[in-house]
PDB file of C-alpha atoms in Angstrom:
ATOM      1  CA  UNK A  19     337.035  50.486  -1.606  1.00 60.00           C
ATOM      2  CA  UNK A  20     335.809  53.090   0.720  1.00 72.00           C
ATOM      3  CA  UNK A  21     332.646  55.275  -0.050  1.00 79.00           C
ATOM      4  CA  UNK A  22     334.590  58.238  -1.367  1.00 79.00           C
ATOM      5  CA  UNK A  23     336.394  55.958  -3.810  1.00 81.00           C
ATOM      6  CA  UNK A  24     333.045  54.314  -4.853  1.00 84.00           C
ATOM      7  CA  UNK A  25     331.825  57.907  -5.320  1.00 84.00           C
ATOM      8  CA  UNK A  26     334.555  58.925  -7.534  1.00 88.00           C
ATOM      9  CA  UNK A  27     334.375  55.789  -9.628  1.00 90.00           C
ATOM     10  CA  UNK A  28     330.687  56.173 -10.187  1.00 90.00           C
ATOM     11  CA  UNK A  29     331.254  59.868 -11.109  1.00 91.00           C
ATOM     12  CA  UNK A  30     333.952  59.099 -13.665  1.00 92.00           C
ATOM     13  CA  UNK A  31     332.057  56.215 -15.124  1.00 91.00           C
ATOM     14  CA  UNK A  32     329.001  58.432 -15.578  1.00 92.00           C
ATOM     15  CA  UNK A  33     331.119  61.217 -17.189  1.00 93.00           C
ATOM     16  CA  UNK A  34     332.572  58.604 -19.627  1.00 92.00           C
ATOM     17  CA  UNK A  35     328.979  57.658 -20.712  1.00 90.00           C
ATOM     18  CA  UNK A  36     328.103  61.428 -21.065  1.00 89.00           C
ATOM     19  CA  UNK A  37     331.352  62.025 -23.303  1.00 89.00           C
ATOM     20  CA  UNK A  38     330.424  59.179 -25.482  1.00 86.00           C
ATOM     21  CA  UNK A  39     326.785  60.340 -25.795  1.00 82.00           C
ATOM     22  CA  UNK A  40     327.972  63.925 -26.587  1.00 80.00           C
ATOM     23  CA  UNK A  41     330.270  62.568 -29.333  1.00 77.00           C
ATOM     24  CA  UNK A  42     327.335  60.936 -30.904  1.00 67.00           C
ATOM     25  CA  UNK A  43     329.367  58.002 -32.346  1.00 70.00           C
ATOM     26  CA  UNK A  44     332.186  55.676 -31.309  1.00 80.00           C
ATOM     27  CA  UNK A  45     335.009  56.996 -29.294  1.00 88.00           C
ATOM     28  CA  UNK A  46     338.549  55.799 -28.782  1.00 92.00           C
ATOM     29  CA  UNK A  47     340.259  55.368 -25.406  1.00 93.00           C
ATOM     30  CA  UNK A  48     342.519  58.401 -26.196  1.00 93.00           C
ATOM     31  CA  UNK A  49     339.608  60.587 -26.876  1.00 93.00           C
ATOM     32  CA  UNK A  50     337.684  59.480 -23.811  1.00 94.00           C
ATOM     33  CA  UNK A  51     340.754  59.947 -21.562  1.00 94.00           C
ATOM     34  CA  UNK A  52     341.405  63.448 -23.028  1.00 94.00           C
ATOM     35  CA  UNK A  53     337.805  64.727 -22.744  1.00 93.00           C
ATOM     36  CA  UNK A  54     337.427  63.357 -19.150  1.00 94.00           C
ATOM     37  CA  UNK A  55     340.897  64.327 -17.976  1.00 94.00           C
ATOM     38  CA  UNK A  56     341.539  60.929 -16.790  1.00 94.00           C
ATOM     39  CA  UNK A  57     344.707  58.859 -16.918  1.00 94.00           C
ATOM     40  CA  UNK A  58     344.505  56.409 -19.822  1.00 93.00           C
ATOM     41  CA  UNK A  59     344.914  53.470 -17.264  1.00 93.00           C
ATOM     42  CA  UNK A  60     342.011  54.807 -15.232  1.00 93.00           C
ATOM     43  CA  UNK A  61     339.723  55.360 -18.218  1.00 93.00           C
ATOM     44  CA  UNK A  62     340.642  51.920 -19.595  1.00 94.00           C
ATOM     45  CA  UNK A  63     339.726  50.301 -16.222  1.00 93.00           C
ATOM     46  CA  UNK A  64     336.387  52.110 -15.971  1.00 94.00           C
ATOM     47  CA  UNK A  65     335.631  51.338 -19.772  1.00 94.00           C
ATOM     48  CA  UNK A  66     336.105  47.643 -19.067  1.00 93.00           C
ATOM     49  CA  UNK A  67     333.673  47.906 -16.293  1.00 93.00           C
ATOM     50  CA  UNK A  68     331.076  49.709 -18.296  1.00 93.00           C
ATOM     51  CA  UNK A  69     331.424  47.088 -21.150  1.00 92.00           C
ATOM     52  CA  UNK A  70     331.192  44.188 -18.583  1.00 92.00           C
ATOM     53  CA  UNK A  71     327.842  45.708 -17.091  1.00 90.00           C
ATOM     54  CA  UNK A  72     326.399  46.135 -20.595  1.00 88.00           C
ATOM     55  CA  UNK A  73     326.329  49.921 -20.735  1.00 89.00           C
ATOM     56  CA  UNK A  74     328.986  50.185 -23.453  1.00 91.00           C
ATOM     57  CA  UNK A  75     329.933  48.002 -26.434  1.00 88.00           C
ATOM     58  CA  UNK A  76     333.560  47.647 -27.588  1.00 88.00           C
ATOM     59  CA  UNK A  77     334.533  47.243 -31.235  1.00 80.00           C
ATOM     60  CA  UNK A  78     337.600  44.993 -30.631  1.00 70.00           C
ATOM     61  CA  UNK A  79     339.195  45.678 -34.081  1.00 68.00           C
ATOM     62  CA  UNK A  80     338.718  49.397 -34.144  1.00 62.00           C
ATOM     63  CA  UNK A  81     339.272  49.744 -30.443  1.00 83.00           C
ATOM     64  CA  UNK A  82     336.404  52.096 -30.058  1.00 88.00           C
ATOM     65  CA  UNK A  83     333.349  52.436 -27.623  1.00 90.00           C
ATOM     66  CA  UNK A  84     329.768  53.144 -28.233  1.00 86.00           C
ATOM     67  CA  UNK A  85     326.788  53.265 -26.103  1.00 84.00           C
ATOM     68  CA  UNK A  86     325.124  50.026 -25.611  1.00 84.00           C
ATOM     69  CA  UNK A  87     321.307  49.121 -26.292  1.00 80.00           C
ATOM     70  CA  UNK A  88     320.947  48.854 -22.445  1.00 82.00           C
ATOM     71  CA  UNK A  89     321.114  52.544 -22.134  1.00 80.00           C
ATOM     72  CA  UNK A  90     318.524  53.038 -24.685  1.00 76.00           C
ATOM     73  CA  UNK A  91     316.272  50.594 -23.029  1.00 75.00           C
ATOM     74  CA  UNK A  92     316.564  52.514 -19.878  1.00 78.00           C
ATOM     75  CA  UNK A  93     316.020  55.861 -21.226  1.00 71.00           C
ATOM     76  CA  UNK A  94     313.621  55.198 -23.975  1.00 68.00           C
ATOM     77  CA  UNK A  95     315.984  57.037 -26.353  1.00 69.00           C
ATOM     78  CA  UNK A  96     316.556  56.032 -30.023  1.00 75.00           C
ATOM     79  CA  UNK A  97     319.647  56.275 -32.165  1.00 80.00           C
ATOM     80  CA  UNK A  98     320.184  59.380 -34.366  1.00 85.00           C
ATOM     81  CA  UNK A  99     320.800  58.760 -38.138  1.00 89.00           C
ATOM     82  CA  UNK A 100     324.470  59.144 -37.742  1.00 88.00           C
ATOM     83  CA  UNK A 101     324.632  56.754 -34.794  1.00 86.00           C
ATOM     84  CA  UNK A 102     322.596  54.119 -36.571  1.00 92.00           C
ATOM     85  CA  UNK A 103     324.672  54.303 -39.831  1.00 93.00           C
ATOM     86  CA  UNK A 104     327.981  54.017 -37.907  1.00 89.00           C
ATOM     87  CA  UNK A 105     326.687  50.946 -36.143  1.00 89.00           C
ATOM     88  CA  UNK A 106     325.269  49.442 -39.196  1.00 93.00           C
ATOM     89  CA  UNK A 107     328.497  49.762 -41.338  1.00 93.00           C
ATOM     90  CA  UNK A 108     330.243  46.414 -40.403  1.00 91.00           C
ATOM     91  CA  UNK A 109     326.998  44.536 -40.912  1.00 94.00           C
ATOM     92  CA  UNK A 110     326.541  46.155 -44.492  1.00 96.00           C
ATOM     93  CA  UNK A 111     330.091  45.131 -45.152  1.00 94.00           C
ATOM     94  CA  UNK A 112     329.397  41.590 -44.058  1.00 95.00           C
ATOM     95  CA  UNK A 113     326.204  41.356 -46.095  1.00 96.00           C
ATOM     96  CA  UNK A 114     327.988  42.735 -49.310  1.00 94.00           C
ATOM     97  CA  UNK A 115     330.668  40.046 -48.616  1.00 94.00           C
ATOM     98  CA  UNK A 116     328.167  37.340 -48.394  1.00 95.00           C
ATOM     99  CA  UNK A 117     326.309  38.276 -51.397  1.00 94.00           C
ATOM    100  CA  UNK A 118     328.952  40.014 -53.731  1.00 92.00           C
ATOM    101  CA  UNK A 119     326.357  42.935 -54.141  1.00 93.00           C
ATOM    102  CA  UNK A 120     325.789  46.409 -52.985  1.00 93.00           C
ATOM    103  CA  UNK A 121     323.977  46.794 -49.649  1.00 96.00           C
ATOM    104  CA  UNK A 122     322.250  49.786 -48.031  1.00 96.00           C
ATOM    105  CA  UNK A 123     320.311  50.839 -44.867  1.00 98.00           C
ATOM    106  CA  UNK A 124     317.319  53.108 -44.942  1.00 97.00           C
ATOM    107  CA  UNK A 125     315.076  54.811 -42.421  1.00 97.00           C
ATOM    108  CA  UNK A 126     311.585  56.387 -42.584  1.00 96.00           C
ATOM    109  CA  UNK A 127     311.217  59.861 -40.868  1.00 90.00           C
ATOM    110  CA  UNK A 128     308.321  62.118 -41.404  1.00 85.00           C
ATOM    111  CA  UNK A 129     307.015  60.075 -44.200  1.00 86.00           C
ATOM    112  CA  UNK A 130     310.262  60.100 -46.171  1.00 91.00           C
ATOM    113  CA  UNK A 131     312.547  57.182 -46.943  1.00 96.00           C
ATOM    114  CA  UNK A 132     316.245  58.034 -46.760  1.00 96.00           C
ATOM    115  CA  UNK A 133     319.253  55.959 -47.344  1.00 95.00           C
ATOM    116  CA  UNK A 134     321.568  56.612 -44.380  1.00 96.00           C
ATOM    117  CA  UNK A 135     324.354  54.100 -44.944  1.00 96.00           C
ATOM    118  CA  UNK A 136     325.732  52.016 -47.962  1.00 94.00           C
ATOM    119  CA  UNK A 137     328.439  49.536 -48.992  1.00 92.00           C
ATOM    120  CA  UNK A 138     329.316  49.048 -52.603  1.00 87.00           C
ATOM    121  CA  UNK A 139     330.860  45.825 -53.778  1.00 83.00           C
ATOM    122  CA  UNK A 140     334.209  45.165 -55.525  1.00 77.00           C
ATOM    123  CA  UNK A 141     333.707  44.127 -59.060  1.00 71.00           C
ATOM    124  CA  UNK A 142     333.481  45.558 -62.682  1.00 66.00           C
ATOM    125  CA  UNK A 143     329.635  46.107 -62.548  1.00 66.00           C
ATOM    126  CA  UNK A 144     327.858  47.688 -59.545  1.00 67.00           C
ATOM    127  CA  UNK A 145     325.088  49.850 -58.484  1.00 76.00           C
ATOM    128  CA  UNK A 146     326.470  53.261 -57.198  1.00 70.00           C
ATOM    129  CA  UNK A 147     324.468  54.439 -54.363  1.00 78.00           C
ATOM    130  CA  UNK A 148     324.300  57.736 -52.547  1.00 84.00           C
ATOM    131  CA  UNK A 149     323.946  58.454 -48.742  1.00 90.00           C
ATOM    132  CA  UNK A 150     321.132  60.986 -48.276  1.00 89.00           C
ATOM    133  CA  UNK A 151     319.246  59.854 -51.313  1.00 90.00           C
ATOM    134  CA  UNK A 152     315.551  59.829 -50.822  1.00 93.00           C
ATOM    135  CA  UNK A 153     313.464  56.931 -52.153  1.00 93.00           C
ATOM    136  CA  UNK A 154     309.625  56.556 -52.970  1.00 94.00           C
ATOM    137  CA  UNK A 155     307.971  54.253 -50.302  1.00 97.00           C
ATOM    138  CA  UNK A 156     305.734  52.521 -52.803  1.00 96.00           C
ATOM    139  CA  UNK A 157     308.190  51.202 -55.419  1.00 96.00           C
ATOM    140  CA  UNK A 158     311.524  50.433 -53.662  1.00 96.00           C
ATOM    141  CA  UNK A 159     312.340  47.396 -51.614  1.00 96.00           C
ATOM    142  CA  UNK A 160     313.661  49.494 -48.599  1.00 97.00           C
ATOM    143  CA  UNK A 161     310.506  51.723 -48.784  1.00 97.00           C
ATOM    144  CA  UNK A 162     308.137  48.703 -48.772  1.00 98.00           C
ATOM    145  CA  UNK A 163     309.995  46.939 -46.070  1.00 98.00           C
ATOM    146  CA  UNK A 164     309.521  50.049 -43.832  1.00 98.00           C
ATOM    147  CA  UNK A 165     305.858  50.537 -44.839  1.00 97.00           C
ATOM    148  CA  UNK A 166     304.776  46.977 -44.217  1.00 97.00           C
ATOM    149  CA  UNK A 167     305.239  47.323 -40.439  1.00 96.00           C
ATOM    150  CA  UNK A 168     303.942  50.898 -39.744  1.00 96.00           C
ATOM    151  CA  UNK A 169     300.962  51.481 -37.527  1.00 95.00           C
ATOM    152  CA  UNK A 170     297.765  51.538 -39.552  1.00 95.00           C
ATOM    153  CA  UNK A 171     297.125  55.173 -38.998  1.00 95.00           C
ATOM    154  CA  UNK A 172     300.708  56.308 -39.967  1.00 95.00           C
ATOM    155  CA  UNK A 173     300.602  54.069 -43.075  1.00 96.00           C
ATOM    156  CA  UNK A 174     297.234  55.491 -44.233  1.00 96.00           C
ATOM    157  CA  UNK A 175     298.474  58.959 -43.735  1.00 96.00           C
ATOM    158  CA  UNK A 176     301.594  58.365 -45.953  1.00 96.00           C
ATOM    159  CA  UNK A 177     299.345  56.470 -48.611  1.00 96.00           C
ATOM    160  CA  UNK A 178     297.036  59.583 -48.857  1.00 95.00           C
ATOM    161  CA  UNK A 179     300.052  61.709 -49.669  1.00 94.00           C
ATOM    162  CA  UNK A 180     301.623  59.300 -52.116  1.00 95.00           C
ATOM    163  CA  UNK A 181     300.980  59.895 -55.861  1.00 94.00           C
ATOM    164  CA  UNK A 182     301.895  56.484 -57.017  1.00 96.00           C
ATOM    165  CA  UNK A 183     303.631  57.838 -60.039  1.00 96.00           C
ATOM    166  CA  UNK A 184     304.640  55.116 -62.608  1.00 97.00           C
ATOM    167  CA  UNK A 185     308.378  54.821 -62.739  1.00 95.00           C
ATOM    168  CA  UNK A 186     308.659  51.727 -64.931  1.00 96.00           C
ATOM    169  CA  UNK A 187     306.401  49.175 -66.509  1.00 97.00           C
ATOM    170  CA  UNK A 188     306.496  47.223 -63.264  1.00 96.00           C
ATOM    171  CA  UNK A 189     305.655  50.103 -60.684  1.00 97.00           C
ATOM    172  CA  UNK A 190     302.750  49.653 -58.321  1.00 96.00           C
ATOM    173  CA  UNK A 191     300.361  52.514 -59.184  1.00 96.00           C
ATOM    174  CA  UNK A 192     297.300  52.047 -56.865  1.00 96.00           C
ATOM    175  CA  UNK A 193     296.493  51.744 -53.271  1.00 96.00           C
ATOM    176  CA  UNK A 194     294.736  48.621 -53.657  1.00 97.00           C
ATOM    177  CA  UNK A 195     297.923  46.980 -55.139  1.00 97.00           C
ATOM    178  CA  UNK A 196     300.122  48.409 -52.622  1.00 97.00           C
ATOM    179  CA  UNK A 197     298.205  47.085 -49.686  1.00 97.00           C
ATOM    180  CA  UNK A 198     298.285  43.690 -51.375  1.00 97.00           C
ATOM    181  CA  UNK A 199     302.006  43.996 -51.721  1.00 98.00           C
ATOM    182  CA  UNK A 200     302.316  44.817 -48.134  1.00 98.00           C
ATOM    183  CA  UNK A 201     300.297  41.895 -47.099  1.00 97.00           C
ATOM    184  CA  UNK A 202     302.825  39.587 -49.031  1.00 97.00           C
ATOM    185  CA  UNK A 203     305.713  41.334 -47.503  1.00 97.00           C
ATOM    186  CA  UNK A 204     304.429  40.872 -43.945  1.00 97.00           C
ATOM    187  CA  UNK A 205     303.948  37.129 -44.685  1.00 96.00           C
ATOM    188  CA  UNK A 206     307.361  36.565 -46.170  1.00 96.00           C
ATOM    189  CA  UNK A 207     309.531  39.087 -44.245  1.00 96.00           C
ATOM    190  CA  UNK A 208     311.001  40.354 -47.398  1.00 97.00           C
ATOM    191  CA  UNK A 209     310.319  43.194 -49.782  1.00 97.00           C
ATOM    192  CA  UNK A 210     311.287  43.014 -53.548  1.00 96.00           C
ATOM    193  CA  UNK A 211     311.744  45.818 -56.051  1.00 96.00           C
ATOM    194  CA  UNK A 212     311.741  43.887 -59.330  1.00 95.00           C
ATOM    195  CA  UNK A 213     312.658  46.846 -61.645  1.00 94.00           C
ATOM    196  CA  UNK A 214     309.819  48.810 -60.083  1.00 96.00           C
ATOM    197  CA  UNK A 215     311.826  52.013 -59.349  1.00 95.00           C
ATOM    198  CA  UNK A 216     314.629  51.890 -61.925  1.00 93.00           C
ATOM    199  CA  UNK A 217     314.648  49.632 -65.089  1.00 95.00           C
ATOM    200  CA  UNK A 218     317.390  47.109 -64.916  1.00 93.00           C
ATOM    201  CA  UNK A 219     317.936  47.080 -61.091  1.00 92.00           C
ATOM    202  CA  UNK A 220     316.572  44.656 -58.478  1.00 94.00           C
ATOM    203  CA  UNK A 221     316.640  45.000 -54.752  1.00 95.00           C
ATOM    204  CA  UNK A 222     315.628  42.756 -51.822  1.00 97.00           C
ATOM    205  CA  UNK A 223     315.068  44.255 -48.385  1.00 97.00           C
ATOM    206  CA  UNK A 224     313.984  43.140 -44.871  1.00 98.00           C
ATOM    207  CA  UNK A 225     313.193  45.109 -41.589  1.00 98.00           C
ATOM    208  CA  UNK A 226     315.725  45.954 -38.855  1.00 97.00           C
ATOM    209  CA  UNK A 227     314.319  46.120 -35.211  1.00 94.00           C
ATOM    210  CA  UNK A 228     315.418  47.736 -32.191  1.00 90.00           C
ATOM    211  CA  UNK A 229     315.238  46.984 -28.454  1.00 85.00           C
ATOM    212  CA  UNK A 230     311.553  47.969 -28.400  1.00 85.00           C
ATOM    213  CA  UNK A 231     310.584  45.604 -31.098  1.00 89.00           C
ATOM    214  CA  UNK A 232     309.734  48.426 -33.521  1.00 91.00           C
ATOM    215  CA  UNK A 233     311.187  48.463 -37.162  1.00 96.00           C
ATOM    216  CA  UNK A 234     313.792  51.163 -37.176  1.00 94.00           C
ATOM    217  CA  UNK A 235     315.250  50.580 -40.497  1.00 97.00           C
ATOM    218  CA  UNK A 236     315.384  48.339 -43.735  1.00 98.00           C
ATOM    219  CA  UNK A 237     318.379  46.514 -44.790  1.00 98.00           C
ATOM    220  CA  UNK A 238     318.752  46.084 -48.675  1.00 96.00           C
ATOM    221  CA  UNK A 239     320.833  44.071 -51.233  1.00 96.00           C
ATOM    222  CA  UNK A 240     320.818  45.831 -54.587  1.00 94.00           C
ATOM    223  CA  UNK A 241     322.284  44.921 -57.931  1.00 91.00           C
ATOM    224  CA  UNK A 242     321.755  44.832 -61.799  1.00 91.00           C
ATOM    225  CA  UNK A 243     318.913  42.363 -62.532  1.00 91.00           C
ATOM    226  CA  UNK A 244     321.288  39.818 -64.060  1.00 89.00           C
ATOM    227  CA  UNK A 245     323.246  39.704 -60.811  1.00 91.00           C
ATOM    228  CA  UNK A 246     319.971  39.042 -58.767  1.00 90.00           C
ATOM    229  CA  UNK A 247     317.999  36.408 -60.845  1.00 91.00           C
ATOM    230  CA  UNK A 248     315.195  34.619 -59.269  1.00 88.00           C
ATOM    231  CA  UNK A 249     317.309  31.547 -58.731  1.00 92.00           C
ATOM    232  CA  UNK A 250     319.444  33.519 -56.217  1.00 92.00           C
ATOM    233  CA  UNK A 251     316.595  34.946 -54.204  1.00 90.00           C
ATOM    234  CA  UNK A 252     316.724  32.197 -51.634  1.00 93.00           C
ATOM    235  CA  UNK A 253     320.503  32.710 -51.142  1.00 94.00           C
ATOM    236  CA  UNK A 254     320.009  36.444 -50.900  1.00 95.00           C
ATOM    237  CA  UNK A 255     317.177  36.134 -48.530  1.00 95.00           C
ATOM    238  CA  UNK A 256     319.010  33.845 -46.211  1.00 96.00           C
ATOM    239  CA  UNK A 257     322.037  36.309 -46.130  1.00 96.00           C
ATOM    240  CA  UNK A 258     319.667  39.122 -45.420  1.00 97.00           C
ATOM    241  CA  UNK A 259     317.860  37.417 -42.704  1.00 96.00           C
ATOM    242  CA  UNK A 260     321.198  36.437 -40.925  1.00 96.00           C
ATOM    243  CA  UNK A 261     322.644  39.978 -41.068  1.00 96.00           C
ATOM    244  CA  UNK A 262     319.275  41.860 -40.295  1.00 96.00           C
ATOM    245  CA  UNK A 263     319.045  39.579 -37.184  1.00 93.00           C
ATOM    246  CA  UNK A 264     322.588  40.361 -36.076  1.00 91.00           C
ATOM    247  CA  UNK A 265     322.163  44.042 -36.632  1.00 92.00           C
ATOM    248  CA  UNK A 266     318.737  43.908 -34.777  1.00 91.00           C
ATOM    249  CA  UNK A 267     320.467  42.236 -31.938  1.00 85.00           C
ATOM    250  CA  UNK A 268     323.145  44.759 -31.757  1.00 84.00           C
ATOM    251  CA  UNK A 269     320.342  47.305 -31.351  1.00 86.00           C
ATOM    252  CA  UNK A 270     319.045  45.400 -28.412  1.00 82.00           C
ATOM    253  CA  UNK A 271     316.251  43.465 -30.108  1.00 83.00           C
ATOM    254  CA  UNK A 272     315.685  39.981 -28.409  1.00 74.00           C
ATOM    255  CA  UNK A 273     315.092  37.363 -30.988  1.00 65.00           C
ATOM    256  CA  UNK A 274     315.100  33.628 -30.835  1.00 54.00           C
ATOM    257  CA  UNK A 275     318.494  33.556 -32.686  1.00 46.00           C
ATOM    258  CA  UNK A 276     320.414  34.437 -29.610  1.00 44.00           C
ATOM    259  CA  UNK A 277     323.388  36.708 -29.320  1.00 43.00           C
ATOM    260  CA  UNK A 278     324.697  39.098 -31.927  1.00 41.00           C
ATOM    261  CA  UNK A 279     327.288  37.679 -34.170  1.00 44.00           C
ATOM    262  CA  UNK A 280     329.651  40.515 -34.918  1.00 41.00           C
ATOM    263  CA  UNK A 281     330.919  40.259 -38.534  1.00 41.00           C
ATOM    264  CA  UNK A 282     334.586  40.084 -39.328  1.00 40.00           C
ATOM    265  CA  UNK A 283     336.324  42.891 -41.309  1.00 32.00           C
ATOM    266  CA  UNK A 284     334.572  46.015 -40.062  1.00 29.00           C
ATOM    267  CA  UNK A 285     335.866  48.337 -42.539  1.00 28.00           C
ATOM    268  CA  UNK A 286     333.249  49.735 -44.965  1.00 29.00           C
ATOM    269  CA  UNK A 287     332.197  52.918 -46.647  1.00 28.00           C
ATOM    270  CA  UNK A 288     329.228  55.114 -45.606  1.00 28.00           C
ATOM    271  CA  UNK A 289     322.889  55.475 -49.927  1.00 32.00           C
ATOM    272  CA  UNK A 290     320.148  53.961 -52.789  1.00 34.00           C
ATOM    273  CA  UNK A 291     320.294  53.116 -56.487  1.00 36.00           C
ATOM    274  CA  UNK A 292     321.387  56.092 -58.490  1.00 37.00           C
ATOM    275  CA  UNK A 293     323.997  54.950 -61.076  1.00 39.00           C
ATOM    276  CA  UNK A 294     325.070  51.778 -62.733  1.00 41.00           C
ATOM    277  CA  UNK A 295     328.856  51.911 -62.889  1.00 39.00           C
ATOM    278  CA  UNK A 296     330.605  49.663 -65.327  1.00 34.00           C
ATOM    279  CA  UNK A 297     334.325  49.330 -64.918  1.00 37.00           C
ATOM    280  CA  UNK A 298     335.702  47.529 -68.078  1.00 34.00           C
ATOM    281  CA  UNK A 299     339.314  47.978 -67.327  1.00 35.00           C
ATOM    282  CA  UNK A 300     341.766  50.285 -65.568  1.00 37.00           C
ATOM    283  CA  UNK A 301     341.299  53.877 -66.938  1.00 38.00           C
ATOM    284  CA  UNK A 302     338.266  52.678 -68.819  1.00 40.00           C
ATOM    285  CA  UNK A 303     335.424  53.539 -66.310  1.00 40.00           C
ATOM    286  CA  UNK A 304     332.053  54.323 -67.927  1.00 37.00           C
ATOM    287  CA  UNK A 305     329.024  55.381 -66.071  1.00 38.00           C
ATOM    288  CA  UNK A 306     325.514  54.692 -67.227  1.00 34.00           C
ATOM    289  CA  UNK A 307     322.409  56.438 -65.792  1.00 36.00           C
ATOM    290  CA  UNK A 308     320.152  53.845 -64.081  1.00 37.00           C
TER     291      UNK A 308
END
């Protein structure tokens, strides 16, 4: 390959990266070829090279390409909510399959906990979740899992603005109790909402880290309390730990667990506890406020 060919290949490869970054989510070969005005065969050859060198990640089932953690490590950028939600979907689907319960991913921005992705389980009884739902930081599993690893100054700033309103008989209502709870969470690696936010609903969450080692999100399993009895907590925590580690690896976090294990079956839907949906039979759906 002469110097001009090398230049053209480099130019086209960088253009592909720019196109995927502009799309802001995964892109297919057809989209990339169209937006770069490259023949499909040329685009495919360049994509294979970018995947091989760790700049792109290919989803083999969906045949799409996304920016790899390596680029974020080099630039210091982080993922948008939309990018993070899309990356997380197959992992939420995997976690729901492992536990038989609903799953969700939440982030903390400007002191506000927001659900950005969800997966609802199949079954007659489920907790219906909403993407975009905001959750209290002090009485939800996703909120507490995010709070536990905040820098001290940021945590104290949020606590000063938190009213600690009582939601149920189990709600934490004081700063002292909240600090004690966060200490327990750091020690165990898991946060539990035992009917603290909504009566009748339990959630267990754990943090998700990115290439910098910082906590970027919290991953949660949620269900009616009779679906998540205390005897199932070890099972749920084990599934959470595996999937959170895999998702963290996908975001570039280097852990002792080794390489990411991409889950099988990547199709999932794209929130936190809002309604308890009970499907008795076909045509007989009934919704109960949770």
